[in-house]
């Protein structure tokens, strides 16, 4: 229940600002059909890594690419097809690489549209407390985690300055044979200081997903402590800001906090109970 409370609390924050007009010229959440959008953001930020021996990812160049045709779309790594149920509801069939491997492998294809980073320091191969304390395992000593591809069903509801989304994913690559899901609500508004976006999401990840990526089984090195993963609930909150300098150039920033429950933190691979991501930079729209 505390996760649902966090979700509702973040969306109940008071906002003293003028509402964003519903037209797409003013709204940051509108797209134009059959028009390619390509932009690059240059700046600096970082995504933390909650794993022992995992590398934090510096964010220097962030691409944004999307294209919406009449019956299909590509949106920053997500390929899908949508059906307009009515003016407020849209149903979509979507596919993308599962993002979980991004903590284990720096140059993972699933990170391509979110992070582009430079070299970071590598922790020692194996970390352990004294013989009476809990054991801790570096990701560099664990076996390679699989690359998974998921298919999902997404339902979106739009109402002027709000968007509510529900999404269920299924592994179709036979990599972890599990599911994950999420429900989110996003508020858009605009002030003299720029365009703002506040989003809160609750993630659910099945025990098969958690066990595949964060479990330690008999196929690992013998000295690593065993751990069987269990289903996980992970609340997330994100705040984004954009200030247009011209029709093609804008300042932007975002801050994201993801909380990890004990299904994750009980794993010997996991060091922290959260993942934080932040970025500040300037973007230029090519198309």
XYZ file of N, CA and C in Angstrom:
861
model
N 0.820 -1.215 0.000
C 0.000 0.000 0.000
C 0.855 1.266 0.000
N 2.077 1.202 0.577
C 2.890 2.417 0.630
C 3.300 2.868 -0.769
N 3.405 1.939 -1.735
C 3.775 2.312 -3.092
C 2.639 3.062 -3.777
N 1.407 2.600 -3.555
C 0.260 3.323 -4.106
C 0.155 4.704 -3.489
N 0.496 4.812 -2.206
C 0.462 6.114 -1.539
C 1.477 7.067 -2.169
N 2.699 6.565 -2.440
C 3.705 7.394 -3.079
C 3.248 7.854 -4.458
N 2.604 6.961 -5.196
C 2.107 7.294 -6.526
C 1.089 8.418 -6.456
N 0.128 8.304 -5.545
C -0.919 9.309 -5.432
C -0.384 10.618 -4.866
N 0.550 10.523 -3.917
C 1.087 11.728 -3.289
C 1.832 12.586 -4.293
N 2.635 11.951 -5.145
C 3.425 12.722 -6.106
C 2.537 13.468 -7.091
N 1.381 12.902 -7.410
C 0.480 13.544 -8.359
C -0.415 14.582 -7.701
N -0.464 14.575 -6.386
C -1.294 15.531 -5.664
C -0.523 16.784 -5.273
N 0.761 16.886 -5.693
C 1.537 18.067 -5.368
C 0.877 19.305 -5.952
N 0.777 20.381 -5.179
C 0.131 21.580 -5.706
C 0.942 22.198 -6.818
N 0.253 22.672 -7.853
C 0.903 23.309 -8.989
C 0.290 24.687 -9.175
N 1.086 25.738 -8.989
C 0.630 27.100 -9.194
C 1.129 27.548 -10.561
N 0.367 27.206 -11.612
C 0.784 27.538 -12.972
C -0.426 27.546 -13.863
N -0.273 28.231 -15.005
C -1.328 28.240 -15.998
C -1.367 26.901 -16.698
N -2.559 26.432 -17.036
C -2.692 25.192 -17.770
C -2.127 25.356 -19.165
N -1.567 24.256 -19.685
C -1.075 24.244 -21.055
C -2.257 24.132 -21.996
N -2.349 24.926 -23.023
C -3.429 24.781 -23.993
C -3.400 23.406 -24.611
N -4.564 22.943 -25.037
C -4.669 21.586 -25.547
C -4.087 21.439 -26.938
N -3.783 22.543 -27.651
C -3.230 22.418 -28.999
C -1.779 21.971 -28.926
N -1.300 21.345 -30.008
C 0.028 20.756 -30.022
C 1.140 21.785 -30.120
N 0.834 23.013 -30.496
C 1.872 24.018 -30.533
C 2.394 24.327 -29.137
N 1.522 24.244 -28.148
C 1.925 24.564 -26.781
C 2.197 23.323 -25.960
N 1.622 22.196 -26.322
C 1.775 20.990 -25.515
C 3.031 20.227 -25.863
N 3.743 19.775 -24.838
C 4.971 19.017 -25.063
C 4.682 17.550 -25.311
N 3.425 17.117 -25.199
C 3.095 15.703 -25.294
C 2.323 15.389 -26.572
N 2.394 16.250 -27.573
C 1.717 16.016 -28.840
C 2.739 15.672 -29.918
N 2.328 14.865 -30.895
C 3.181 14.535 -32.019
C 2.400 14.749 -33.305
N 3.140 14.971 -34.383
C 2.535 15.159 -35.686
C 2.685 13.894 -36.502
N 1.588 13.423 -37.058
C 1.620 12.175 -37.816
C 2.424 12.343 -39.097
N 3.178 11.276 -39.457
C 3.974 11.209 -40.679
C 4.996 12.332 -40.762
N 5.603 12.653 -39.612
C 6.685 13.631 -39.573
C 7.795 13.095 -38.681
N 9.010 13.013 -39.233
C 10.158 12.528 -38.476
C 10.623 13.607 -37.503
N 10.848 13.216 -36.256
C 11.387 14.126 -35.245
C 12.741 13.583 -34.811
N 13.792 14.393 -34.939
C 15.138 13.998 -34.544
C 15.804 15.171 -33.848
N 16.258 14.953 -32.628
C 16.962 16.000 -31.892
C 18.093 15.381 -31.073
N 19.052 16.221 -30.715
C 20.189 15.810 -29.884
C 20.302 16.772 -28.720
N 20.513 16.230 -27.536
C 20.739 17.056 -26.349
C 22.184 16.876 -25.895
N 22.884 17.955 -25.725
C 24.267 17.939 -25.270
C 24.333 18.584 -23.893
N 24.910 17.881 -22.951
C 24.994 18.403 -21.593
C 25.712 17.410 -20.708
N 25.288 17.329 -19.459
C 25.890 16.345 -18.562
C 24.871 15.894 -17.529
N 24.983 14.620 -17.193
C 24.155 14.017 -16.159
C 24.704 12.640 -15.844
N 23.923 11.873 -15.109
C 24.398 10.545 -14.710
C 23.236 9.680 -14.270
N 23.313 8.386 -14.590
C 22.419 7.401 -14.010
C 23.229 6.524 -13.080
N 22.804 6.411 -11.836
C 23.514 5.575 -10.880
C 23.287 4.105 -11.210
N 24.153 3.256 -10.679
C 24.028 1.812 -10.868
C 23.926 1.168 -9.494
N 22.850 0.442 -9.202
C 22.672 -0.103 -7.858
C 23.456 -1.376 -7.588
N 24.199 -1.897 -8.565
C 24.857 -3.191 -8.428
C 26.296 -3.045 -7.942
N 26.759 -4.029 -7.166
C 28.167 -4.095 -6.797
C 29.005 -4.301 -8.060
N 29.998 -3.455 -8.253
C 30.837 -3.562 -9.434
C 30.211 -2.977 -10.677
N 28.974 -2.474 -10.582
C 28.317 -1.869 -11.737
C 28.824 -0.456 -11.982
N 28.771 -0.020 -13.234
C 29.272 1.295 -13.608
C 28.140 2.317 -13.690
N 28.334 3.450 -13.044
C 27.425 4.569 -13.251
C 27.588 5.069 -14.682
N 26.502 5.532 -15.277
C 26.532 5.938 -16.674
C 26.486 7.463 -16.798
N 27.606 8.092 -17.176
C 27.562 9.524 -17.464
C 26.706 9.778 -18.698
N 25.892 10.804 -18.664
C 25.028 11.158 -19.782
C 25.576 12.436 -20.407
N 26.002 12.337 -21.647
C 26.603 13.473 -22.331
C 25.794 13.870 -23.559
N 25.443 12.904 -24.408
C 24.650 13.149 -25.608
C 23.416 12.267 -25.557
N 22.257 12.866 -25.596
C 21.005 12.125 -25.557
C 20.226 12.355 -26.849
N 20.056 11.310 -27.670
C 19.251 11.464 -28.881
C 17.770 11.261 -28.583
N 16.931 11.872 -29.385
C 15.493 11.637 -29.337
C 14.995 11.486 -30.767
N 14.402 10.331 -31.066
C 13.943 10.031 -32.416
C 12.556 9.413 -32.340
N 11.608 9.992 -33.063
C 10.323 9.317 -33.188
C 9.670 9.648 -34.526
N 8.835 8.707 -34.972
C 8.092 8.867 -36.215
C 6.769 8.133 -36.064
N 5.676 8.818 -36.314
C 4.341 8.241 -36.209
C 3.697 8.230 -37.596
N 3.500 7.039 -38.146
C 2.783 6.879 -39.397
C 1.305 6.652 -39.091
N 0.541 6.339 -40.111
C -0.905 6.165 -39.905
C -1.209 4.937 -39.061
N -0.432 3.845 -39.253
C -0.748 2.598 -38.563
C 0.387 2.062 -37.696
N 1.551 2.713 -37.687
C 2.665 2.234 -36.875
C 3.500 3.433 -36.421
N 4.385 3.185 -35.441
C 5.237 4.259 -34.957
C 6.549 3.702 -34.420
N 7.549 4.540 -34.388
C 8.820 4.285 -33.692
C 9.054 5.454 -32.765
N 9.226 5.166 -31.479
C 9.357 6.229 -30.488
C 10.482 5.886 -29.527
N 11.704 6.375 -29.813
C 12.846 6.214 -28.913
C 13.050 4.767 -28.463
N 13.169 3.886 -29.425
C 13.446 2.491 -29.122
C 12.234 1.599 -29.026
N 11.052 2.171 -29.030
C 9.805 1.400 -28.961
C 9.161 1.382 -30.344
N 8.905 0.177 -30.855
C 8.236 0.011 -32.142
C 6.834 -0.506 -31.876
N 5.831 0.097 -32.515
C 4.477 -0.322 -32.197
C 3.461 0.071 -33.240
N 2.221 -0.314 -32.965
C 1.079 0.021 -33.793
C -0.065 0.420 -32.874
N -0.797 1.484 -33.236
C -1.824 2.030 -32.352
C -3.187 2.060 -33.024
N -4.209 2.007 -32.175
C -5.596 2.128 -32.622
C -6.274 3.171 -31.758
N -6.852 4.175 -32.385
C -7.571 5.225 -31.673
C -8.966 4.711 -31.330
N -9.196 4.425 -30.044
C -10.483 3.890 -29.625
C -11.548 4.973 -29.585
N -11.167 6.150 -29.127
C -12.009 7.344 -29.160
C -11.082 8.533 -28.963
N -11.585 9.767 -28.903
C -10.678 10.919 -28.804
C -9.750 10.901 -27.591
N -10.082 10.144 -26.559
C -9.262 10.158 -25.348
C -8.482 8.874 -25.104
N -8.865 7.763 -25.722
C -8.214 6.481 -25.460
C -7.496 5.957 -26.698
N -6.278 5.455 -26.482
C -5.499 4.836 -27.546
C -4.968 3.495 -27.045
N -5.123 2.460 -27.865
C -4.609 1.119 -27.552
C -3.458 0.828 -28.498
N -2.346 0.311 -27.949
C -1.158 0.070 -28.770
C -0.579 -1.310 -28.486
N -0.022 -1.912 -29.538
C 0.807 -3.109 -29.419
C 2.238 -2.657 -29.622
N 3.120 -2.908 -28.643
C 4.465 -2.336 -28.656
C 5.516 -3.409 -28.405
N 6.734 -3.126 -28.821
C 7.857 -4.026 -28.602
C 9.128 -3.239 -28.353
N 9.981 -3.769 -27.470
C 11.266 -3.132 -27.202
C 12.188 -4.115 -26.489
N 13.497 -3.794 -26.445
C 14.435 -4.567 -25.656
C 14.149 -4.327 -24.173
N 14.222 -5.390 -23.389
C 14.075 -5.244 -21.948
C 15.238 -4.424 -21.399
N 14.935 -3.469 -20.520
C 15.935 -2.521 -20.041
C 16.803 -3.049 -18.907
N 16.460 -4.200 -18.338
C 17.143 -4.673 -17.129
C 18.633 -4.924 -17.362
N 18.992 -5.372 -18.557
C 20.396 -5.699 -18.835
C 21.277 -4.463 -18.831
N 20.689 -3.284 -18.936
C 21.463 -2.053 -18.974
C 22.318 -1.818 -17.743
N 21.958 -2.415 -16.604
C 22.782 -2.295 -15.403
C 24.017 -3.183 -15.480
N 23.952 -4.259 -16.263
C 25.030 -5.240 -16.328
C 26.004 -4.970 -17.465
N 25.527 -4.351 -18.547
C 26.352 -4.133 -19.731
C 26.218 -2.687 -20.180
N 27.351 -1.994 -20.186
C 27.346 -0.565 -20.471
C 26.882 -0.258 -21.894
N 27.411 -0.963 -22.866
C 27.055 -0.715 -24.265
C 25.939 -1.655 -24.690
N 24.841 -1.558 -24.004
C 23.663 -2.382 -24.268
C 22.736 -1.635 -25.215
N 22.239 -2.347 -26.238
C 21.414 -1.699 -27.263
C 20.182 -1.026 -26.669
N 19.632 -1.584 -25.591
C 18.443 -1.004 -24.978
C 18.673 0.358 -24.375
N 19.939 0.739 -24.165
C 20.264 2.053 -23.614
C 20.478 3.108 -24.692
N 20.446 2.707 -25.960
C 20.893 3.589 -27.038
C 20.158 4.914 -27.073
N 18.861 4.918 -26.796
C 18.087 6.145 -26.915
C 17.935 6.861 -25.579
N 18.581 6.342 -24.542
C 18.479 6.984 -23.243
C 19.829 7.473 -22.735
N 20.887 6.739 -23.001
C 22.172 7.082 -22.419
C 23.285 6.891 -23.440
N 24.219 7.807 -23.430
C 25.454 7.675 -24.206
C 26.570 8.128 -23.287
N 27.483 7.221 -22.888
C 28.376 7.531 -21.776
C 29.839 7.324 -22.130
N 30.702 7.880 -21.278
C 32.135 7.696 -21.404
C 32.592 6.631 -20.443
N 33.903 6.331 -20.448
C 34.423 5.280 -19.572
C 34.249 5.670 -18.112
N 33.967 4.671 -17.301
C 33.827 4.876 -15.859
C 34.696 3.860 -15.145
N 34.982 4.115 -13.876
C 35.845 3.219 -13.123
C 35.169 1.881 -12.881
N 35.975 0.840 -12.744
C 35.481 -0.512 -12.517
C 35.840 -0.927 -11.105
N 34.862 -1.421 -10.381
C 35.094 -1.831 -9.003
C 35.832 -3.155 -8.967
N 36.268 -3.533 -7.769
C 36.982 -4.792 -7.600
C 36.074 -5.969 -7.929
N 36.644 -7.118 -8.378
C 35.836 -8.235 -8.863
C 34.903 -8.834 -7.831
N 35.292 -8.936 -6.583
C 34.433 -9.575 -5.591
C 34.568 -8.849 -4.269
N 33.459 -8.494 -3.673
C 33.435 -7.765 -2.414
C 32.737 -8.601 -1.368
N 33.347 -8.713 -0.200
C 32.745 -9.503 0.859
C 32.965 -8.832 2.199
N 31.974 -8.958 3.089
C 32.131 -8.535 4.477
C 32.917 -9.612 5.227
N 33.034 -9.440 6.553
C 33.693 -10.485 7.335
C 32.850 -11.752 7.318
N 33.381 -12.834 7.838
C 32.760 -14.156 7.711
C 31.412 -14.224 8.373
N 31.089 -13.305 9.290
C 29.793 -13.328 9.965
C 28.771 -12.417 9.290
N 29.189 -11.637 8.313
C 28.290 -10.691 7.663
C 27.752 -11.237 6.353
N 26.833 -10.517 5.729
C 26.260 -10.955 4.458
C 27.282 -10.860 3.329
N 27.229 -11.786 2.406
C 28.125 -11.770 1.268
C 27.597 -10.840 0.193
N 28.539 -10.241 -0.539
C 28.195 -9.310 -1.608
C 28.921 -9.761 -2.862
N 28.230 -9.763 -3.987
C 28.799 -10.299 -5.217
C 28.865 -9.227 -6.292
N 30.031 -9.114 -6.952
C 30.181 -8.170 -8.049
C 29.543 -8.732 -9.312
N 28.986 -7.835 -10.119
C 28.393 -8.274 -11.388
C 29.446 -8.856 -12.322
N 30.709 -8.529 -12.121
C 31.764 -9.037 -12.982
C 32.085 -10.496 -12.704
N 31.599 -11.010 -11.583
C 31.802 -12.414 -11.256
C 30.575 -13.265 -11.571
N 29.447 -12.613 -11.845
C 28.224 -13.347 -12.178
C 28.227 -13.695 -13.667
N 27.480 -14.729 -14.019
C 27.406 -15.116 -15.425
C 26.688 -14.033 -16.228
N 26.873 -14.072 -17.541
C 26.288 -13.070 -18.424
C 24.771 -13.139 -18.390
N 24.137 -11.977 -18.276
C 22.680 -11.905 -18.288
C 22.180 -11.799 -19.731
N 20.993 -12.364 -20.023
C 20.521 -12.425 -21.416
C 19.976 -11.094 -21.904
N 19.995 -10.946 -23.228
C 19.300 -9.836 -23.890
C 17.897 -10.311 -24.227
N 16.888 -9.615 -23.725
C 15.498 -10.039 -23.907
C 14.746 -9.017 -24.737
N 13.770 -9.507 -25.481
C 12.882 -8.622 -26.238
C 11.460 -8.863 -25.764
N 10.754 -7.780 -25.442
C 9.414 -7.869 -24.884
C 8.380 -7.321 -25.861
N 7.209 -7.936 -25.844
C 6.035 -7.384 -26.513
C 5.042 -6.959 -25.447
N 4.359 -5.847 -25.694
C 3.442 -5.344 -24.689
C 2.167 -4.790 -25.268
N 1.184 -4.633 -24.388
C -0.084 -3.983 -24.711
C -0.175 -2.724 -23.856
N -0.408 -1.591 -24.511
C -0.395 -0.293 -23.841
C -1.719 0.424 -24.055
N -2.273 0.952 -22.981
C -3.504 1.730 -23.050
C -3.224 3.122 -22.504
N -3.511 4.156 -23.317
C -3.280 5.541 -22.928
C -4.592 6.306 -22.877
N -4.688 7.174 -21.876
C -5.825 8.089 -21.744
C -5.289 9.507 -21.676
N -5.803 10.378 -22.539
C -5.360 11.761 -22.605
C -6.524 12.690 -22.275
N -6.225 13.742 -21.518
C -7.235 14.743 -21.191
C -6.543 16.076 -20.956
N -6.448 16.869 -22.021
C -5.774 18.163 -21.959
C -4.358 18.020 -21.413
N -4.147 18.283 -20.136
C -2.807 18.325 -19.558
C -2.451 17.085 -18.753
N -3.219 16.011 -18.928
C -2.963 14.769 -18.206
C -2.815 13.605 -19.178
N -1.999 12.655 -18.792
C -1.915 11.384 -19.501
C -1.800 10.269 -18.471
N -2.655 9.265 -18.594
C -2.594 8.070 -17.735
C -2.310 6.881 -18.642
N -1.402 6.030 -18.222
C -0.971 4.919 -19.063
C -0.879 3.627 -18.263
N -1.361 2.548 -18.854
C -1.183 1.206 -18.314
C -0.494 0.351 -19.351
N 0.443 -0.489 -18.919
C 1.281 -1.224 -19.855
C 1.657 -2.576 -19.265
N 1.491 -3.639 -20.049
C 1.858 -4.997 -19.634
C 2.791 -5.579 -20.688
N 3.941 -6.117 -20.244
C 4.943 -6.684 -21.143
C 5.101 -8.184 -20.910
N 5.418 -8.898 -21.987
C 5.708 -10.334 -21.927
C 6.997 -10.593 -22.710
N 7.908 -11.362 -22.107
C 9.126 -11.761 -22.809
C 8.762 -12.717 -23.941
N 9.139 -12.380 -25.173
C 8.870 -13.247 -26.325
C 10.154 -13.817 -26.912
N 11.278 -13.545 -26.266
C 12.574 -14.020 -26.747
C 13.047 -15.274 -26.016
N 12.212 -15.785 -25.092
C 12.563 -16.978 -24.314
C 13.835 -16.750 -23.494
N 14.010 -15.513 -23.006
C 15.195 -15.168 -22.228
C 14.966 -15.288 -20.723
N 13.822 -14.781 -20.254
C 13.497 -14.926 -18.834
C 12.088 -15.464 -18.616
N 11.294 -15.528 -19.685
C 9.965 -16.155 -19.648
C 9.061 -15.575 -18.573
N 9.143 -14.289 -18.385
C 8.325 -13.633 -17.376
C 7.624 -12.412 -17.922
N 7.097 -11.611 -16.996
C 6.339 -10.424 -17.359
C 6.778 -9.246 -16.494
N 6.421 -8.061 -16.954
C 6.486 -6.871 -16.107
C 5.410 -5.919 -16.578
N 5.039 -4.987 -15.711
C 3.922 -4.102 -16.000
C 4.147 -2.767 -15.299
N 3.367 -1.781 -15.711
C 3.475 -0.473 -15.079
C 2.212 0.330 -15.268
N 1.953 1.210 -14.327
C 0.854 2.171 -14.442
C 1.418 3.533 -14.063
N 1.067 4.556 -14.850
C 1.653 5.868 -14.614
C 0.625 6.960 -14.865
N 0.890 8.111 -14.288
C 0.098 9.314 -14.523
C 1.061 10.481 -14.681
N 0.809 11.306 -15.687
C 1.705 12.420 -16.007
C 0.899 13.709 -16.115
N 1.437 14.757 -15.534
C 0.818 16.091 -15.561
C 1.730 17.027 -16.328
N 1.179 17.742 -17.319
C 1.912 18.721 -18.106
C 1.395 20.120 -17.758
N 2.284 21.074 -17.640
C 1.851 22.458 -17.466
C 2.952 23.401 -17.953
N 2.602 24.663 -18.087
C 3.523 25.651 -18.624
C 3.455 26.925 -17.810
N 4.634 27.515 -17.553
C 4.747 28.791 -16.863
C 5.692 29.678 -17.666
N 5.937 30.866 -17.162
C 6.895 31.754 -17.828
C 8.309 31.170 -17.778
N 8.545 30.257 -16.844
C 9.874 29.651 -16.713
C 10.066 28.443 -17.623
N 9.036 28.038 -18.369
C 9.198 26.927 -19.285
C 8.078 25.909 -19.190
N 8.274 24.787 -19.879
C 7.319 23.687 -19.887
C 7.750 22.634 -18.869
N 6.808 22.117 -18.105
C 7.092 21.187 -17.021
C 6.315 19.892 -17.215
N 6.865 18.830 -16.667
C 6.231 17.520 -16.728
C 6.541 16.759 -15.444
N 5.512 16.361 -14.728
C 5.661 15.565 -13.513
C 5.010 14.213 -13.741
N 5.770 13.162 -13.546
C 5.287 11.816 -13.841
C 5.563 10.898 -12.670
N 4.606 10.044 -12.356
C 4.764 9.038 -11.314
C 4.340 7.693 -11.873
N 5.135 6.661 -11.615
C 4.876 5.339 -12.184
C 5.127 4.272 -11.125
N 4.330 3.229 -11.185
C 4.538 2.064 -10.332
C 4.833 0.874 -11.229
N 6.026 0.271 -11.048
C 6.451 -0.882 -11.830
C 6.202 -2.166 -11.039
N 5.781 -3.200 -11.753
C 5.746 -4.557 -11.196
C 6.580 -5.453 -12.096
N 7.460 -6.256 -11.469
C 8.327 -7.165 -12.217
C 8.177 -8.565 -11.634
N 7.950 -9.542 -12.495
C 7.654 -10.901 -12.049
C 8.882 -11.558 -11.417
N 8.631 -12.622 -10.657
C 9.728 -13.334 -10.009
C 10.695 -13.934 -11.032
N 10.196 -14.327 -12.219
C 11.083 -14.889 -13.238
C 12.033 -13.834 -13.779
N 11.548 -12.613 -13.951
C 12.423 -11.536 -14.415
C 13.486 -11.225 -13.369
N 13.070 -11.029 -12.128
C 14.020 -10.704 -11.060
C 15.017 -11.834 -10.850
N 14.547 -13.074 -10.896
C 15.444 -14.209 -10.669
C 16.469 -14.338 -11.788
N 16.052 -14.066 -13.042
C 16.976 -14.195 -14.176
C 18.109 -13.178 -14.094
N 17.788 -11.953 -13.716
C 18.796 -10.904 -13.729
C 19.500 -10.701 -12.388
N 18.809 -10.958 -11.286
C 19.400 -10.656 -9.979
C 19.527 -11.873 -9.078
N 19.027 -13.017 -9.513
C 19.196 -14.240 -8.745
C 20.593 -14.811 -8.920
N 21.011 -15.624 -7.967
C 22.287 -16.338 -8.024
C 21.967 -17.824 -7.877
N 22.208 -18.608 -8.936
C 21.863 -20.023 -8.898
C 23.119 -20.880 -8.995
N 22.927 -22.167 -9.189
C 24.046 -23.104 -9.204
C 24.912 -22.990 -10.448
N 24.492 -22.200 -11.429
C 25.314 -21.968 -12.609
C 26.330 -20.853 -12.406
N 26.219 -20.139 -11.273
C 27.192 -19.095 -10.967
C 28.422 -19.724 -10.319
N 29.451 -18.892 -10.109
C 30.644 -19.363 -9.408
C 30.267 -19.913 -8.035
N 30.941 -20.963 -7.610
C 30.532 -21.691 -6.400
C 30.603 -20.846 -5.145
N 31.482 -19.815 -5.131
C 31.669 -19.031 -3.914
C 30.650 -17.894 -3.779
N 29.798 -17.695 -4.787
C 28.789 -16.656 -4.670
C 27.590 -17.167 -3.876
N 27.001 -16.342 -3.011
C 25.841 -16.788 -2.233
C 24.634 -17.004 -3.128
N 23.849 -18.048 -2.839
C 22.662 -18.353 -3.641
C 21.546 -17.354 -3.337
N 20.747 -17.040 -4.347
C 19.575 -16.193 -4.131
C 18.541 -16.467 -5.210
N 17.309 -16.703 -4.792
C 16.194 -16.886 -5.720
C 15.345 -15.617 -5.728
N 15.196 -15.028 -6.910
C 14.459 -13.779 -7.020
C 12.969 -13.947 -6.797
N 12.314 -12.879 -6.395
C 10.870 -12.860 -6.185
C 10.294 -11.601 -6.817
N 8.978 -11.572 -6.978
C 8.321 -10.449 -7.645
C 8.619 -9.136 -6.915
N 8.738 -8.056 -7.692
C 9.171 -6.772 -7.150
C 8.207 -5.655 -7.535
N 7.972 -4.737 -6.584
C 7.209 -3.512 -6.818
C 8.158 -2.329 -6.687
N 8.198 -1.464 -7.701
C 9.180 -0.386 -7.724
C 8.511 0.938 -8.122
N 8.295 1.847 -7.178
C 7.721 3.159 -7.510
C 8.774 4.105 -8.077
N 8.347 4.972 -8.959
C 9.253 5.913 -9.623
C 8.587 7.276 -9.740
N 9.386 8.325 -9.628
C 8.894 9.677 -9.840
C 9.901 10.420 -10.706
N 9.391 11.254 -11.621
C 10.259 11.972 -12.544
C 9.727 13.383 -12.750
N 10.649 14.356 -12.775
C 10.322 15.746 -13.056
C 11.153 16.201 -14.241
N 10.486 16.740 -15.268
C 11.185 17.235 -16.445
C 10.876 18.702 -16.696
N 11.817 19.410 -17.317
C 11.674 20.843 -17.598
C 12.287 21.152 -18.947
N 11.658 22.045 -19.698
C 12.173 22.477 -20.988
C 11.876 23.956 -21.184
N 12.888 24.695 -21.639
C 12.722 26.133 -21.886
C 13.149 26.425 -23.318
N 12.203 26.673 -24.219
C 12.549 26.933 -25.624
C 13.317 28.243 -25.777
N 14.434 28.190 -26.514
C 15.193 29.382 -26.864
C 14.864 29.844 -28.272
N 14.430 28.897 -29.101
C 13.979 29.189 -30.462
C 13.114 28.017 -30.898
N 12.738 27.996 -32.168
C 11.908 26.888 -32.653
C 12.676 25.572 -32.670
N 14.018 25.606 -32.663
C 14.825 24.388 -32.734
C 15.712 24.145 -31.512
N 15.920 25.162 -30.709
C 16.861 25.051 -29.583
C 16.117 25.247 -28.268
N 16.478 24.419 -27.265
C 15.833 24.531 -25.952
C 16.783 24.060 -24.865
N 16.666 24.663 -23.706
C 17.311 24.139 -22.510
C 16.415 23.049 -21.932
N 17.025 22.011 -21.371
C 16.208 20.963 -20.772
C 16.925 20.342 -19.586
N 16.129 19.765 -18.700
C 16.658 19.076 -17.529
C 15.622 18.065 -17.070
N 16.087 16.992 -16.435
C 15.159 16.055 -15.813
C 15.826 15.370 -14.627
N 14.991 14.926 -13.714
C 15.427 14.207 -12.520
C 14.495 13.029 -12.318
N 15.053 11.835 -12.138
C 14.266 10.609 -11.990
C 14.767 9.831 -10.775
N 13.827 9.342 -9.964
C 14.165 8.529 -8.784
C 13.345 7.246 -8.834
N 14.019 6.105 -8.801
C 13.387 4.794 -8.803
C 13.753 4.076 -7.518
N 12.741 3.655 -6.751
C 12.985 2.950 -5.502
C 12.942 1.441 -5.722
N 13.912 0.721 -5.149
C 14.002 -0.729 -5.269
C 13.593 -1.384 -3.952
N 12.657 -2.338 -4.024
C 12.206 -2.991 -2.797
C 13.130 -4.152 -2.436
N 12.764 -4.900 -1.364
C 13.664 -5.939 -0.872
C 13.785 -7.126 -1.813
N 12.868 -7.280 -2.768
C 13.048 -8.330 -3.767
C 14.320 -8.094 -4.574
N 14.692 -6.830 -4.721
C 15.941 -6.469 -5.392
C 17.100 -6.388 -4.406
N 16.900 -5.671 -3.310
C 18.014 -5.403 -2.403
C 18.476 -6.636 -1.637
N 17.649 -7.681 -1.550
C 18.083 -8.921 -0.913
C 19.069 -9.694 -1.774
N 19.145 -9.355 -3.060
C 20.092 -10.022 -3.948
C 21.518 -9.632 -3.589
N 22.458 -10.583 -3.552
C 23.861 -10.251 -3.271
C 24.488 -9.344 -4.319
N 23.836 -9.197 -5.480
C 24.363 -8.334 -6.530
C 24.027 -6.864 -6.311
N 23.014 -6.590 -5.488
C 22.462 -5.229 -5.382
C 22.987 -4.529 -4.140
N 23.546 -3.355 -4.352
C 24.159 -2.573 -3.280
C 23.244 -1.478 -2.747
N 22.488 -0.806 -3.642
C 21.674 0.341 -3.255
C 20.187 0.046 -3.433
N 19.353 0.790 -2.722
C 17.898 0.588 -2.817
C 17.231 1.614 -3.724
N 18.020 2.275 -4.584
C 17.426 3.242 -5.503
C 18.324 3.426 -6.718
N 17.718 3.975 -7.773
C 18.449 4.385 -8.971
C 18.059 5.837 -9.242
N 19.037 6.718 -9.306
C 18.770 8.125 -9.586
C 19.381 8.498 -10.939
N 18.635 9.284 -11.684
C 19.086 9.743 -12.996
C 18.828 11.238 -13.094
N 19.807 11.984 -13.577
C 19.627 13.416 -13.756
C 20.406 13.885 -14.980
N 19.939 14.985 -15.556
C 20.594 15.528 -16.749
C 20.226 17.000 -16.900
N 21.195 17.782 -17.364
C 20.949 19.182 -17.722
C 21.736 19.485 -18.990
N 21.073 20.089 -19.976
C 21.775 20.382 -21.211
C 20.947 21.235 -22.142
N 21.403 21.283 -23.384
C 20.739 22.060 -24.417
C 20.468 21.138 -25.605
N 19.276 21.216 -26.161
C 18.899 20.338 -27.258
C 18.746 21.133 -28.548
N 19.015 20.445 -29.657
C 18.857 21.049 -30.972
C 18.055 20.094 -31.826
N 16.982 20.585 -32.391
C 16.118 19.759 -33.242
C 16.582 19.849 -34.682
N 16.941 18.675 -35.291
C 17.353 18.636 -36.676
C 16.158 18.588 -37.611
N 15.150 17.768 -37.231
C 13.934 17.636 -38.041
C 12.715 17.838 -37.151
